[in-house]
Amino acid sequence: EPILVMEGLRKTYRTGGFLGRGARVTQALRGVSLVLPKGATLGIVGESGSGKSTLARCIVRLIQPDGGAVHLAGIDLLGLKRRAMRQATKRIQMVFQDPFGSLNPRRRVGELVAQGPMVHGMPRRVAMARARELFALVGLDPAATDRFPHEFSGGQRQRIGLARALALEPDVLVADEPVSALDVSVQAQVLRLLAELRARLGLSIVFITHDLRVAAQVCDLVAVMKDGEVVEQGPIGRVFTAP
Ligand code: ADP
Ligand code: ADP
């Protein structure tokens, strides 16, 4: 059964311009409908500018779509009131290309991982213990929670990004180019970890990538985006062998 259903998502950006002149309108999503079955990994592929990140950000509600619907296990996410929304969004977490791109470099990584649970009411001591468990889960030394982001390599940072995303025990991960900034050998390690976590935790994953080779390694299903639309979708073997 589906865990996540996207229906007719639309998003238009309006930028620049002055007194109506020179404004630019970009239709980033023109009615995107997709289904993520429970336990599956759905790849979203397509060239830069095709709307992949916008779709990811609409799913996790970092931005508000202009139209359409997102259903998580049957719950209409876009129609929820603030409080119910907070509970529901715990269940969908995002993994970014650079997990520390927008985070405070002066906070210890354990605190960054514990932050989500603490915001949702977990006592600090419990949340920090949980951060150490999560470090072990993603293959890092639990004692390393005392360190700072710059002390970690790219691959280790992405493991911390995963720990952070998993801290609220989500059902769905939305990963936006999670290995694109990593060396190929490190990419393989992180992708293997993601596959392990998926099997172990029963995660369902939306995996955004411009790299078809990466998509072929981790996805069961794939959707190809072009100019804000899904132009092709299906099981990965069928889509990638199509003429
Ligand atoms: P992708 O992730 O596939 O590269 P994006 O979703 O980032 O695609 O972008 C889709 C289109 O929307 C592009 O034309 C991009 O320039 C535009 N866009 C993305 N974010 C913004 C924004 N915040 N403001 C204006 N235009 C944007
Ligand atoms: P990605 O495709 O991986 O999202 P981009 O370089 O397209 O990377 O976008 C990086 C950031 O710039 C995003 O936050 C996006 O919203 C913003 N952005 C992208 N295109 C535009 C645009 N045309 N105008 C304003 N902001 C944009």
Tab-separated table of C-alpha atoms and ligand atoms in Angstrom:
chain	number	residue	atom	x	y	z
A	1	GLU	CA	0.000	0.000	0.000
A	2	PRO	CA	1.205	3.579	-0.566
A	3	ILE	CA	2.788	5.501	2.323
A	4	LEU	CA	3.055	8.775	0.395
A	5	VAL	CA	0.801	10.044	-2.388
A	6	MET	CA	1.468	13.284	-4.274
A	7	GLU	CA	-1.412	14.596	-6.342
A	8	GLY	CA	-1.267	17.360	-8.919
A	9	LEU	CA	1.381	19.419	-7.112
A	10	ARG	CA	1.891	22.872	-8.590
A	11	LYS	CA	4.387	25.577	-7.683
A	12	THR	CA	5.165	28.841	-9.447
A	13	TYR	CA	8.029	31.150	-8.427
A	14	ARG	CA	7.769	34.856	-9.130
A	15	THR	CA	11.060	36.700	-8.842
A	16	GLY	CA	12.578	40.071	-9.554
A	17	GLY	CA	10.931	42.825	-11.512
A	18	PHE	CA	9.896	46.317	-10.555
A	19	LEU	CA	6.434	47.839	-11.016
A	20	GLY	CA	5.434	44.834	-13.069
A	21	ARG	CA	8.378	45.104	-15.409
A	22	GLY	CA	11.135	42.516	-15.746
A	23	ALA	CA	9.453	40.030	-13.406
A	24	ARG	CA	10.166	36.378	-14.065
A	25	VAL	CA	7.666	33.595	-13.578
A	26	THR	CA	8.917	30.007	-13.306
A	27	GLN	CA	6.474	27.131	-13.244
A	28	ALA	CA	8.654	24.776	-11.230
A	29	LEU	CA	5.926	22.121	-10.786
A	30	ARG	CA	3.102	21.786	-13.298
A	31	GLY	CA	0.917	19.130	-11.719
A	32	VAL	CA	3.110	16.347	-10.359
A	33	SER	CA	1.413	13.132	-9.225
A	34	LEU	CA	3.453	10.270	-7.787
A	35	VAL	CA	2.998	7.333	-5.431
A	36	LEU	CA	5.591	5.967	-2.987
A	37	PRO	CA	4.693	2.412	-1.909
A	38	LYS	CA	5.569	1.507	1.683
A	39	GLY	CA	9.146	0.240	1.934
A	40	ALA	CA	10.099	1.341	-1.573
A	41	THR	CA	12.716	3.791	-2.797
A	42	LEU	CA	11.360	6.128	-5.463
A	43	GLY	CA	14.028	7.932	-7.468
A	44	ILE	CA	13.305	11.383	-8.856
A	45	VAL	CA	15.711	12.044	-11.692
A	46	GLY	CA	16.011	14.830	-14.233
A	47	GLU	CA	18.241	17.668	-15.344
A	48	SER	CA	19.081	20.663	-13.184
A	49	GLY	CA	16.081	22.995	-13.073
A	50	SER	CA	13.486	20.296	-13.786
A	51	GLY	CA	11.795	20.809	-10.399
A	52	LYS	CA	13.201	17.994	-8.269
A	53	SER	CA	14.207	20.112	-5.260
A	54	THR	CA	10.969	22.055	-5.385
A	55	LEU	CA	9.068	18.777	-5.235
A	56	ALA	CA	11.154	17.629	-2.248
A	57	ARG	CA	10.574	20.902	-0.438
A	58	CYS	CA	6.819	20.745	-1.070
A	59	ILE	CA	6.647	17.218	0.369
A	60	VAL	CA	8.382	18.193	3.615
A	61	ARG	CA	6.570	21.556	3.713
A	62	LEU	CA	9.699	23.696	3.557
A	63	ILE	CA	7.675	25.507	0.913
A	64	GLN	CA	3.948	25.660	0.326
A	65	PRO	CA	2.757	24.388	-3.067
A	66	ASP	CA	0.191	26.530	-4.927
A	67	GLY	CA	-2.038	23.534	-5.532
A	68	GLY	CA	-2.345	19.797	-5.232
A	69	ALA	CA	-2.196	17.436	-2.292
A	70	VAL	CA	0.268	15.334	-0.294
A	71	HIS	CA	-1.123	12.356	1.626
A	72	LEU	CA	0.972	10.559	4.240
A	73	ALA	CA	-0.566	7.193	5.155
A	74	GLY	CA	-3.929	8.626	4.136
A	75	ILE	CA	-3.538	11.935	6.028
A	76	ASP	CA	-3.886	15.091	3.934
A	77	LEU	CA	-0.726	16.977	5.006
A	78	LEU	CA	-1.512	20.276	3.322
A	79	GLY	CA	-4.900	20.548	5.040
A	80	LEU	CA	-3.624	20.067	8.595
A	81	LYS	CA	-3.694	22.701	11.328
A	82	ARG	CA	-0.375	23.707	12.883
A	83	ARG	CA	-0.352	21.281	15.829
A	84	ALA	CA	-1.396	18.201	13.858
A	85	MET	CA	1.069	19.293	11.190
A	86	ARG	CA	3.972	19.182	13.655
A	87	GLN	CA	3.107	15.602	14.583
A	88	ALA	CA	2.660	14.548	10.965
A	89	THR	CA	5.858	16.177	9.703
A	90	LYS	CA	7.893	14.257	12.285
A	91	ARG	CA	7.074	11.270	10.119
A	92	ILE	CA	8.759	12.740	7.011
A	93	GLN	CA	12.343	13.889	7.363
A	94	MET	CA	14.701	15.369	4.831
A	95	VAL	CA	18.352	14.615	4.074
A	96	PHE	CA	20.255	17.344	2.234
A	97	GLN	CA	23.276	17.382	-0.045
A	98	ASP	CA	25.319	19.134	2.647
A	99	PRO	CA	23.723	18.438	6.015
A	100	PHE	CA	25.704	21.248	7.660
A	101	GLY	CA	25.299	23.839	4.970
A	102	SER	CA	22.775	25.796	6.988
A	103	LEU	CA	23.598	24.673	10.518
A	104	ASN	CA	25.505	26.365	13.292
A	105	PRO	CA	29.188	25.276	13.038
A	106	ARG	CA	29.693	26.057	16.733
A	107	ARG	CA	27.214	23.437	17.980
A	108	ARG	CA	28.460	19.956	18.825
A	109	VAL	CA	27.150	17.371	16.359
A	110	GLY	CA	25.419	15.409	19.137
A	111	GLU	CA	23.329	18.473	19.920
A	112	LEU	CA	22.441	18.865	16.258
A	113	VAL	CA	21.154	15.282	16.247
A	114	ALA	CA	19.354	15.695	19.603
A	115	GLN	CA	17.710	18.958	18.575
A	116	GLY	CA	14.641	17.484	16.852
A	117	PRO	CA	13.704	15.155	19.737
A	118	MET	CA	14.264	18.001	22.236
A	119	VAL	CA	11.987	20.323	20.253
A	120	HIS	CA	9.375	17.586	20.498
A	121	GLY	CA	9.744	17.392	24.277
A	122	MET	CA	12.402	14.756	24.922
A	123	PRO	CA	14.544	15.663	27.956
A	124	ARG	CA	18.057	16.748	27.033
A	125	ARG	CA	19.833	13.851	28.761
A	126	VAL	CA	17.628	11.281	27.029
A	127	ALA	CA	17.997	13.014	23.667
A	128	MET	CA	21.795	13.056	23.973
A	129	ALA	CA	21.818	9.330	24.805
A	130	ARG	CA	19.621	8.808	21.764
A	131	ALA	CA	22.105	10.784	19.637
A	132	ARG	CA	24.890	8.395	20.712
A	133	GLU	CA	22.730	5.386	19.760
A	134	LEU	CA	22.008	6.963	16.390
A	135	PHE	CA	25.730	7.523	15.828
A	136	ALA	CA	26.316	3.807	16.354
A	137	LEU	CA	23.422	3.021	14.001
A	138	VAL	CA	25.002	5.023	11.165
A	139	GLY	CA	28.478	3.578	11.772
A	140	LEU	CA	30.078	6.412	13.740
A	141	ASP	CA	31.804	6.339	17.127
A	142	PRO	CA	29.200	7.309	19.749
A	143	ALA	CA	31.882	9.343	21.551
A	144	ALA	CA	32.175	11.572	18.468
A	145	THR	CA	28.897	13.334	19.398
A	146	ASP	CA	31.120	15.760	21.397
A	147	ARG	CA	32.881	16.981	18.264
A	148	PHE	CA	32.095	19.850	15.888
A	149	PRO	CA	30.948	19.616	12.250
A	150	HIS	CA	34.286	20.691	10.715
A	151	GLU	CA	36.033	17.737	12.373
A	152	PHE	CA	34.226	15.282	10.066
A	153	SER	CA	34.789	14.232	6.454
A	154	GLY	CA	32.036	14.614	3.848
A	155	GLY	CA	30.961	10.994	4.133
A	156	GLN	CA	30.897	11.187	7.937
A	157	ARG	CA	28.861	14.375	7.769
A	158	GLN	CA	26.291	12.677	5.598
A	159	ARG	CA	26.112	9.873	8.176
A	160	ILE	CA	25.419	12.550	10.789
A	161	GLY	CA	22.795	14.024	8.454
A	162	LEU	CA	21.154	10.606	8.357
A	163	ALA	CA	21.317	10.282	12.145
A	164	ARG	CA	19.683	13.690	12.443
A	165	ALA	CA	16.934	12.750	9.997
A	166	LEU	CA	16.315	9.443	11.791
A	167	ALA	CA	16.177	10.989	15.276
A	168	LEU	CA	12.398	11.460	15.109
A	169	GLU	CA	11.822	7.924	13.815
A	170	PRO	CA	10.288	8.929	10.499
A	171	ASP	CA	8.427	6.610	8.129
A	172	VAL	CA	9.642	8.483	5.074
A	173	LEU	CA	13.008	10.012	4.159
A	174	VAL	CA	13.219	12.606	1.421
A	175	ALA	CA	16.853	12.687	0.316
A	176	ASP	CA	17.845	15.547	-2.012
A	177	GLU	CA	21.115	14.702	-3.800
A	178	PRO	CA	22.473	13.074	-0.610
A	179	VAL	CA	25.667	11.734	-2.183
A	180	SER	CA	26.272	14.267	-4.958
A	181	ALA	CA	28.970	16.143	-3.047
A	182	LEU	CA	30.907	12.984	-2.163
A	183	ASP	CA	33.742	11.117	-3.875
A	184	VAL	CA	32.556	8.049	-5.763
A	185	SER	CA	34.078	5.558	-3.278
A	186	VAL	CA	32.433	7.381	-0.367
A	187	GLN	CA	29.160	7.564	-2.306
A	188	ALA	CA	29.078	3.769	-2.439
A	189	GLN	CA	29.528	3.532	1.355
A	190	VAL	CA	26.744	6.000	2.081
A	191	LEU	CA	24.405	4.325	-0.420
A	192	ARG	CA	25.110	0.947	1.191
A	193	LEU	CA	24.339	2.413	4.612
A	194	LEU	CA	21.097	3.871	3.305
A	195	ALA	CA	20.049	0.484	1.913
A	196	GLU	CA	20.849	-1.175	5.265
A	197	LEU	CA	18.883	1.420	7.217
A	198	ARG	CA	15.968	1.094	4.858
A	199	ALA	CA	15.784	-2.663	5.378
A	200	ARG	CA	16.371	-2.479	9.115
A	201	LEU	CA	13.979	0.365	9.901
A	202	GLY	CA	11.387	-0.279	7.197
A	203	LEU	CA	11.903	3.163	5.695
A	204	SER	CA	10.275	4.420	2.527
A	205	ILE	CA	12.477	6.814	0.575
A	206	VAL	CA	12.122	9.550	-2.022
A	207	PHE	CA	15.608	9.811	-3.522
A	208	ILE	CA	16.406	12.835	-5.649
A	209	THR	CA	19.414	12.683	-7.908
A	210	HIS	CA	20.654	13.951	-11.249
A	211	ASP	CA	22.912	10.876	-11.420
A	212	LEU	CA	21.277	7.934	-13.192
A	213	ARG	CA	24.035	5.583	-12.023
A	214	VAL	CA	23.242	6.417	-8.403
A	215	ALA	CA	19.506	6.029	-9.030
A	216	ALA	CA	20.091	2.607	-10.577
A	217	GLN	CA	21.939	1.521	-7.416
A	218	VAL	CA	19.287	2.412	-4.850
A	219	CYS	CA	15.847	2.864	-6.419
A	220	ASP	CA	13.058	0.379	-7.102
A	221	LEU	CA	10.929	2.903	-8.904
A	222	VAL	CA	11.919	5.995	-10.805
A	223	ALA	CA	10.204	9.115	-12.098
A	224	VAL	CA	11.847	11.291	-14.722
A	225	MET	CA	11.126	15.020	-14.440
A	226	LYS	CA	11.418	17.612	-17.178
A	227	ASP	CA	10.312	21.244	-16.981
A	228	GLY	CA	8.172	20.682	-13.887
A	229	GLU	CA	6.434	17.554	-15.096
A	230	VAL	CA	6.875	13.811	-14.727
A	231	VAL	CA	7.527	12.626	-18.269
A	232	GLU	CA	8.132	8.970	-17.478
A	233	GLN	CA	7.803	6.675	-14.477
A	234	GLY	CA	7.834	3.027	-13.508
A	235	PRO	CA	10.024	0.235	-12.162
A	236	ILE	CA	13.666	1.201	-12.578
A	237	GLY	CA	14.547	-1.674	-14.913
A	238	ARG	CA	11.805	-0.727	-17.316
A	239	VAL	CA	12.418	3.040	-17.372
A	240	PHE	CA	16.192	2.772	-17.746
A	241	THR	CA	16.116	0.181	-20.503
A	242	ALA	CA	13.454	2.025	-22.526
A	243	PRO	CA	14.693	2.999	-26.018
B	1	ADP	P1	16.113	20.913	-9.692
B	1	ADP	O1	16.126	20.499	-8.262
B	1	ADP	O2	15.615	19.826	-10.606
B	1	ADP	O3	17.400	21.491	-10.149
B	1	ADP	P2	14.541	23.166	-8.805
B	1	ADP	O4	13.303	22.684	-8.133
B	1	ADP	O5	15.669	23.610	-7.959
B	1	ADP	O6	15.010	22.058	-9.858
B	1	ADP	O7	14.166	24.363	-9.774
B	1	ADP	C1	13.067	24.297	-10.695
B	1	ADP	C2	12.942	25.649	-11.353
B	1	ADP	O8	12.504	26.606	-10.387
B	1	ADP	C3	14.236	26.198	-11.914
B	1	ADP	O9	13.911	26.939	-13.075
B	1	ADP	C4	14.746	27.105	-10.809
B	1	ADP	O10	15.551	28.138	-11.321
B	1	ADP	C5	13.460	27.642	-10.239
B	1	ADP	N1	13.582	27.937	-8.792
B	1	ADP	C6	13.924	27.062	-7.812
B	1	ADP	N2	13.890	27.648	-6.617
B	1	ADP	C7	13.539	28.932	-6.840
B	1	ADP	C8	13.315	30.066	-5.992
B	1	ADP	N3	13.466	29.979	-4.671
B	1	ADP	N4	12.948	31.225	-6.581
B	1	ADP	C9	12.795	31.308	-7.909
B	1	ADP	N5	12.956	30.305	-8.770
B	1	ADP	C10	13.322	29.119	-8.233
B	2	ADP	P1	19.147	22.681	-6.495
B	2	ADP	O1	18.705	22.491	-7.912
B	2	ADP	O2	19.995	21.553	-5.980
B	2	ADP	O3	18.053	23.103	-5.589
B	2	ADP	P2	19.942	25.302	-7.157
B	2	ADP	O4	21.302	25.852	-7.418
B	2	ADP	O5	18.938	25.232	-8.265
B	2	ADP	O6	20.170	23.902	-6.510
B	2	ADP	O7	19.256	26.132	-5.972
B	2	ADP	C1	19.959	26.504	-4.837
B	2	ADP	C2	19.085	27.498	-4.058
B	2	ADP	O8	18.799	28.650	-4.862
B	2	ADP	C3	17.748	26.920	-3.654
B	2	ADP	O9	17.446	27.350	-2.337
B	2	ADP	C4	16.760	27.480	-4.635
B	2	ADP	O10	15.492	27.685	-4.031
B	2	ADP	C5	17.382	28.801	-5.015
B	2	ADP	N1	17.116	29.120	-6.412
B	2	ADP	C6	17.260	28.316	-7.465
B	2	ADP	N2	16.922	28.939	-8.602
B	2	ADP	C7	16.565	30.181	-8.246
B	2	ADP	C8	16.091	31.309	-8.958
B	2	ADP	N3	15.924	31.297	-10.292
B	2	ADP	N4	15.814	32.431	-8.257
B	2	ADP	C9	15.980	32.448	-6.931
B	2	ADP	N5	16.416	31.421	-6.197
B	2	ADP	C10	16.692	30.296	-6.849
